XYZ file of C-alpha atoms in Angstrom:
465
model
C 224.596 128.872 107.140
C 225.628 131.982 109.047
C 228.202 134.341 107.550
C 229.592 136.965 109.905
C 231.237 139.815 108.005
C 234.212 140.766 110.148
C 236.545 142.453 107.712
C 240.155 142.801 108.823
C 240.384 146.494 108.028
C 243.902 146.858 109.478
C 245.392 144.039 107.413
C 247.526 145.183 104.435
C 245.560 142.934 102.040
C 242.343 144.723 102.965
C 243.966 148.158 102.806
C 245.531 147.455 99.407
C 242.078 146.855 97.960
C 243.430 144.828 95.027
C 240.710 142.959 93.148
C 240.788 139.528 91.539
C 238.611 137.808 88.984
C 237.485 134.807 91.019
C 238.316 131.610 89.121
C 238.290 129.141 91.958
C 238.098 128.369 95.653
C 240.899 126.996 97.848
C 240.198 125.068 101.035
C 242.682 125.229 103.916
C 242.904 124.156 107.551
C 244.828 126.240 110.048
C 247.479 123.685 111.060
C 247.314 124.276 114.830
C 244.991 123.215 117.661
C 242.763 126.275 117.700
C 239.007 126.013 117.004
C 238.278 129.729 117.501
C 238.057 131.729 114.285
C 238.155 135.017 116.139
C 241.561 134.245 117.628
C 243.008 134.171 114.104
C 241.120 137.296 113.114
C 242.571 139.191 116.072
C 246.059 138.066 115.177
C 245.748 138.856 111.480
C 243.975 142.218 111.831
C 247.359 143.835 112.094
C 249.305 146.188 109.787
C 252.343 143.919 110.071
C 250.576 140.792 108.826
C 251.704 141.243 105.226
C 251.489 137.596 104.277
C 248.504 136.231 106.162
C 245.005 137.081 105.028
C 242.345 134.624 103.950
C 238.830 135.494 102.886
C 237.127 133.530 105.655
C 237.617 131.353 108.708
C 235.184 128.610 109.724
C 234.863 128.379 113.504
C 235.366 124.878 114.873
C 233.120 125.375 117.894
C 230.061 126.796 116.133
C 230.442 126.265 112.410
C 229.988 130.017 111.868
C 231.721 131.501 108.872
C 233.663 134.675 109.558
C 234.268 136.577 106.301
C 237.434 138.627 106.718
C 237.890 140.042 103.193
C 235.429 140.965 100.458
C 235.212 137.886 98.251
C 236.800 139.611 95.246
C 239.730 141.138 97.180
C 243.181 139.657 96.681
C 244.262 137.870 99.853
C 247.396 136.035 100.870
C 246.491 132.439 101.633
C 247.908 129.987 99.121
C 251.108 131.656 98.034
C 252.118 131.716 94.403
C 249.641 132.590 91.680
C 246.660 131.107 93.550
C 246.391 134.381 95.476
C 245.469 136.059 92.185
C 242.721 133.612 91.211
C 241.246 131.820 94.231
C 239.232 132.687 97.300
C 240.886 131.165 100.377
C 238.933 129.685 103.293
C 240.508 128.308 106.497
C 238.844 125.639 108.617
C 239.766 125.841 112.296
C 240.970 122.657 114.015
C 240.201 120.781 117.262
C 241.861 122.052 120.425
C 242.779 118.552 121.600
C 245.175 117.668 118.812
C 248.870 118.199 119.433
C 251.275 118.867 116.600
C 254.657 117.228 117.156
C 256.429 118.302 113.964
C 255.331 119.285 110.469
C 251.898 117.822 109.844
C 252.323 115.050 112.413
C 249.942 115.242 115.324
C 248.589 113.308 118.262
C 244.967 113.345 119.359
C 243.393 112.279 122.622
C 239.732 111.817 121.652
C 238.908 110.992 118.030
C 235.159 111.393 118.481
C 235.562 114.904 119.888
C 237.970 115.777 117.067
C 235.570 114.479 114.464
C 232.728 116.599 115.850
C 234.811 119.698 115.121
C 235.989 118.446 111.743
C 232.481 117.485 110.622
C 231.179 120.878 111.728
C 233.765 122.759 109.665
C 233.423 120.360 106.715
C 229.645 120.775 106.530
C 229.934 124.566 106.783
C 232.608 124.588 104.068
C 230.337 122.586 101.759
C 227.532 125.138 102.101
C 229.896 128.091 101.792
C 231.577 126.753 98.664
C 228.196 125.996 97.087
C 227.112 129.553 97.875
C 230.326 130.963 96.339
C 229.988 128.759 93.261
C 226.500 130.133 92.780
C 227.644 133.717 93.392
C 230.565 133.560 90.937
C 228.988 131.079 88.491
C 231.615 128.420 89.082
C 231.295 124.716 88.253
C 232.461 122.837 91.383
C 233.300 119.728 89.350
C 235.422 121.543 86.782
C 239.126 120.861 87.057
C 240.934 123.411 89.220
C 237.856 125.243 90.483
C 237.723 123.754 93.995
C 241.106 122.659 95.284
C 242.904 122.229 98.590
C 246.130 123.980 99.523
C 247.831 120.619 99.042
C 246.380 120.255 95.533
C 247.364 123.862 94.760
C 250.964 122.989 95.567
C 250.793 119.950 93.272
C 249.607 122.269 90.485
C 252.453 124.682 91.106
C 250.237 127.591 92.153
C 250.623 127.366 95.949
C 253.263 126.800 98.584
C 254.181 123.334 99.836
C 251.500 122.648 102.422
C 249.429 119.516 102.973
C 246.207 120.948 104.356
C 243.455 120.046 104.821
C 244.106 116.448 103.758
C 246.700 116.008 106.514
C 243.962 116.570 109.113
C 241.352 114.423 107.420
C 243.806 111.589 106.780
C 245.367 111.791 110.214
C 241.961 111.366 111.866
C 240.912 108.678 109.367
C 237.837 110.773 108.767
C 236.994 109.392 105.339
C 236.841 112.930 103.928
C 238.605 113.576 100.619
C 238.730 116.493 98.222
C 236.950 114.452 95.567
C 234.168 113.765 98.039
C 234.108 117.406 99.062
C 233.654 118.563 95.464
C 230.793 116.100 95.014
C 229.128 117.318 98.213
C 229.437 120.935 97.055
C 227.928 120.003 93.668
C 225.044 118.249 95.410
C 224.439 121.224 97.697
C 224.522 123.594 94.733
C 222.086 121.412 92.819
C 219.700 121.435 95.744
C 219.951 125.224 95.995
C 219.099 125.547 92.333
C 216.106 123.224 92.785
C 217.775 120.424 90.866
C 217.864 116.817 92.094
C 220.983 116.343 94.237
C 223.461 113.627 93.309
C 223.229 111.066 96.098
C 221.934 112.761 99.230
C 219.553 115.426 100.350
C 221.371 118.557 101.518
C 219.442 121.584 102.802
C 219.074 124.527 100.469
C 221.616 127.288 100.967
C 220.188 130.043 103.092
C 222.976 132.357 104.182
C 222.379 134.786 107.011
C 224.882 137.624 106.769
C 225.821 139.598 109.888
C 228.240 142.518 109.767
C 230.651 143.026 112.634
C 233.162 145.852 112.119
C 236.598 145.781 113.704
C 237.034 149.366 114.688
C 240.410 149.526 116.364
C 243.815 147.889 116.084
C 244.166 145.412 118.909
C 247.474 144.520 120.497
C 247.607 140.894 119.466
C 250.233 138.294 120.122
C 251.814 136.678 117.096
C 253.052 133.842 119.318
C 251.510 130.591 118.137
C 252.526 126.936 117.874
C 255.495 126.334 115.591
C 257.079 129.782 115.728
C 260.659 130.417 116.849
C 261.031 132.753 119.812
C 263.662 134.278 122.065
C 263.169 135.152 125.730
C 263.333 138.618 127.215
C 266.011 139.369 129.788
C 263.435 139.558 132.592
C 261.687 136.348 131.559
C 260.521 133.952 134.266
C 258.560 130.721 134.131
C 254.772 130.968 134.082
C 254.725 130.150 137.810
C 257.112 133.042 138.510
C 260.252 130.978 139.108
C 263.585 132.034 137.610
C 264.635 130.738 134.194
C 268.278 129.567 133.955
C 270.558 131.768 131.850
C 271.381 128.942 129.414
C 267.718 128.859 128.419
C 267.535 132.615 127.950
C 270.596 132.557 125.724
C 269.026 130.149 123.222
C 266.010 130.394 120.918
C 263.036 128.048 121.218
C 260.148 126.626 119.204
C 256.691 127.167 120.685
C 254.847 123.882 121.293
C 251.444 125.182 122.361
C 249.619 128.375 123.354
C 246.625 128.743 125.669
C 245.665 132.318 126.526
C 248.795 134.059 127.780
C 250.522 130.729 128.522
C 252.943 129.377 125.930
C 254.947 126.176 126.199
C 258.407 126.298 124.628
C 260.009 122.980 123.804
C 262.807 122.268 121.318
C 265.586 124.776 120.805
C 266.452 126.167 117.378
C 269.126 123.558 116.680
C 266.841 120.729 117.899
C 269.499 119.572 120.364
C 267.474 120.275 123.520
C 263.855 119.903 124.615
C 262.551 121.572 127.783
C 258.724 121.669 127.473
C 258.427 124.721 129.762
C 255.518 127.196 130.239
C 256.234 130.922 129.891
C 253.949 133.954 129.728
C 253.832 135.150 126.121
C 254.796 138.656 127.265
C 258.287 137.259 127.868
C 258.601 135.865 124.316
C 259.839 137.698 121.228
C 258.994 136.376 117.778
C 261.965 135.340 115.642
C 261.246 134.696 111.936
C 262.769 135.485 108.566
C 261.137 138.320 106.585
C 260.529 136.188 103.491
C 259.566 132.978 105.253
C 257.422 133.825 108.259
C 256.380 130.976 110.498
C 252.596 130.896 110.972
C 250.180 128.320 112.342
C 248.965 127.695 108.799
C 252.375 126.403 107.672
C 251.631 122.673 107.448
C 254.249 121.075 105.231
C 254.142 117.297 105.262
C 251.728 114.430 105.749
C 252.606 111.959 108.458
C 250.638 109.337 110.359
C 249.507 110.579 113.794
C 250.384 108.962 117.071
C 247.117 108.152 118.835
C 246.993 108.623 122.580
C 243.384 107.935 123.480
C 243.122 109.484 126.909
C 246.140 111.794 127.210
C 244.623 114.859 128.863
C 247.870 116.070 130.419
C 247.867 119.350 128.480
C 244.521 120.337 129.983
C 245.178 118.776 133.413
C 248.835 117.926 134.100
C 247.889 115.880 137.167
C 245.383 113.690 135.316
C 246.213 109.981 135.483
C 247.226 108.653 132.084
C 245.184 105.488 131.876
C 246.570 104.521 128.477
C 250.168 105.525 129.120
C 252.487 103.204 127.229
C 255.171 101.858 129.540
C 258.635 102.754 128.321
C 261.794 100.697 128.541
C 265.314 101.974 128.955
C 267.198 102.069 125.669
C 270.723 100.863 124.896
C 271.911 104.474 125.174
C 270.570 104.614 128.700
C 272.220 101.320 129.577
C 275.526 102.585 128.189
C 275.344 105.710 130.341
C 274.775 103.713 133.531
C 277.462 101.184 132.598
C 279.979 103.979 132.106
C 279.740 104.924 135.787
C 279.293 101.462 137.309
C 282.089 98.954 137.817
C 281.841 95.581 136.116
C 283.255 92.209 137.109
C 282.679 89.154 134.962
C 283.257 86.748 137.844
C 280.948 86.487 140.843
C 282.135 88.250 144.005
C 280.781 89.156 147.407
C 279.803 92.802 147.761
C 280.503 94.619 151.071
C 277.075 93.493 152.294
C 278.039 89.856 151.696
C 275.729 89.379 148.675
C 277.025 87.451 145.691
C 277.227 89.875 142.776
C 278.304 89.792 139.137
C 278.558 92.147 136.159
C 277.289 95.682 136.834
C 275.927 94.923 140.307
C 273.566 92.082 139.335
C 272.618 89.918 142.340
C 269.554 87.828 141.454
C 270.406 84.123 141.358
C 274.178 84.664 141.404
C 276.186 81.680 142.653
C 279.788 81.390 143.807
C 282.104 80.635 140.910
C 279.666 81.983 138.310
C 281.222 83.708 135.297
C 280.031 85.889 132.434
C 281.680 85.402 129.069
C 281.501 88.984 127.761
C 280.786 92.589 128.626
C 277.778 92.351 126.308
C 276.337 89.625 128.514
C 276.885 91.860 131.561
C 275.084 94.748 129.826
C 272.081 92.537 129.098
C 271.813 91.765 132.814
C 272.180 95.468 133.584
C 269.405 96.362 131.145
C 267.083 93.868 132.831
C 267.979 95.255 136.257
C 267.427 98.830 135.106
C 263.815 98.160 134.185
C 262.905 98.269 137.880
C 264.147 101.857 138.000
C 262.665 102.631 134.613
C 259.316 101.553 136.029
C 259.658 104.100 138.826
C 259.885 106.712 136.066
C 256.882 105.113 134.342
C 254.969 105.226 137.621
C 255.604 108.955 138.077
C 254.476 109.662 134.530
C 251.367 107.516 134.998
C 250.287 109.162 138.263
C 251.059 112.716 137.161
C 254.115 113.340 139.354
C 256.002 113.998 136.105
C 253.893 116.640 134.370
C 255.594 116.855 130.987
C 255.844 114.416 128.081
C 259.076 112.397 128.132
C 261.064 111.565 125.039
C 263.336 108.488 125.116
C 266.483 110.409 126.032
C 264.741 112.123 128.949
C 263.387 108.772 130.089
C 266.862 107.189 129.942
C 268.450 110.076 131.836
C 265.875 109.866 134.630
C 266.296 106.079 134.803
C 270.062 106.518 135.233
C 269.448 109.167 137.897
C 266.999 106.899 139.742
C 269.389 103.934 139.616
C 272.082 106.075 141.213
C 270.036 108.254 143.590
C 266.949 106.191 144.363
C 263.200 106.492 143.891
C 262.726 109.103 146.631
C 265.263 111.505 145.143
C 263.738 110.969 141.710
C 260.347 112.035 143.057
C 261.866 115.108 144.715
C 263.598 116.018 141.469
C 260.574 115.791 139.157
C 257.480 116.510 141.261
C 255.577 119.520 139.936
C 258.456 120.767 137.815
C 258.777 121.397 134.095
C 261.490 119.766 132.029
C 263.863 122.743 132.091
C 263.760 122.971 135.886
C 264.352 119.224 136.224
C 267.400 119.502 133.986
C 268.697 122.447 136.000
C 268.127 120.846 139.430
C 269.611 117.519 138.376
C 273.120 118.945 138.773
C 272.579 119.498 142.507
C 272.682 115.752 143.216
C 276.465 115.502 143.120
C 277.402 115.139 146.789
C 278.485 112.258 148.999
C 278.988 112.736 152.716
C 278.181 116.397 152.263
C 281.037 116.907 149.793
C 280.906 117.509 146.043
C 282.286 114.464 144.262
C 283.890 114.821 140.838
C 282.517 111.482 139.628
C 278.953 112.357 140.563
C 279.339 115.801 139.032
C 280.414 114.252 135.712
C 277.556 111.758 135.861
C 274.937 114.433 136.541
C 276.325 116.567 133.720
C 276.141 113.654 131.300
C 272.608 112.793 132.433
C 271.607 116.424 131.934
C 273.154 116.450 128.471
C 271.205 113.321 127.515
C 268.017 114.741 129.058
C 268.275 117.902 126.944
C 269.081 116.121 123.682
């Protein structure tokens, strides 16, 4: 076990120097896809981080333990009275998980995720055994070793679900009861007593001191926070951002270096999934309820996407992409702008047609008995155009994740404008640019047509909802 002392000397919790009588240990996980402990240390070593200071981070890549506060200093990690009694330790999380709301996340490679989780779990077991020895704590005594989630259930911590949300979501088999038993076994081994069920190496901490000498300019932009855009903001590729985007506030989906992806707006009525340099983002959060990557608030079953590597390589082919179908909302949008006849007729090209332009197998004299029957035929016909959208997602032409409304809007667009125009619209663009450019396809014979303008506006509205 390697403990790197890297005290956050610029953090208000360190500067306050308040002491606690250590009565227990609280285990956390960070709640965002970031395995690097030092990235959190840089962010938190800041005079303005009044409500974010744990005693240690466990690095997901190496298993190293970075101690950020003296063990008996009062930190701010659990909220409530647990800050006065418990040492708080954060486990970093795999980079390839993607949070999609609250504690719900997707993951692309379970084995790779589990390598990180096992590494942090094993390090946490040794660290907690070491701390139990240091402060003469019984790991099996009620309330001594608890998770943030368990602290909330006891009324001594805020309403978070970590780390169980991560363990459960990955079906790891790890539990807090099992963790306490593993700590007890490790402690027994260290004290030369027979371990419970397994042989765990004796604790042998190596302590390295690394001082943080200066205040670094660190971004507080991280997944889950609400941001506004600066007036001079442009997309990450340098292209202009439409004014309607700049006038709203957005939730950050992911951060990689200086590249942040903003997605849903504050009111959750639009989703754009667009990359912006973090220098163009301004943090928006309430003073009493700051949004941090550690704010995991509910347990929800993850959506597993086994080989979705689009975040790392947008052009990667999605081998396991699940083919989408147009929804009834999408059908209704197309039907609104297409004429319908319940009796078969010859179109200008001489083809027998019925309903909303259905031609397959239509015979003279054929009739439909209801508009609902016509819509069912339209839905079946639309799947051809929906599959063009599926194709462009599958081969990487569309480089952002599509929700159902976006899928329906693009299907309607393709049905009206054709596969070639769809490719021109979406190729290499983010969602916000697609929505913006969609309105340009409103001409017939070189003239702007009111009907096409209304249709594009409605498709854009659906796309952004």
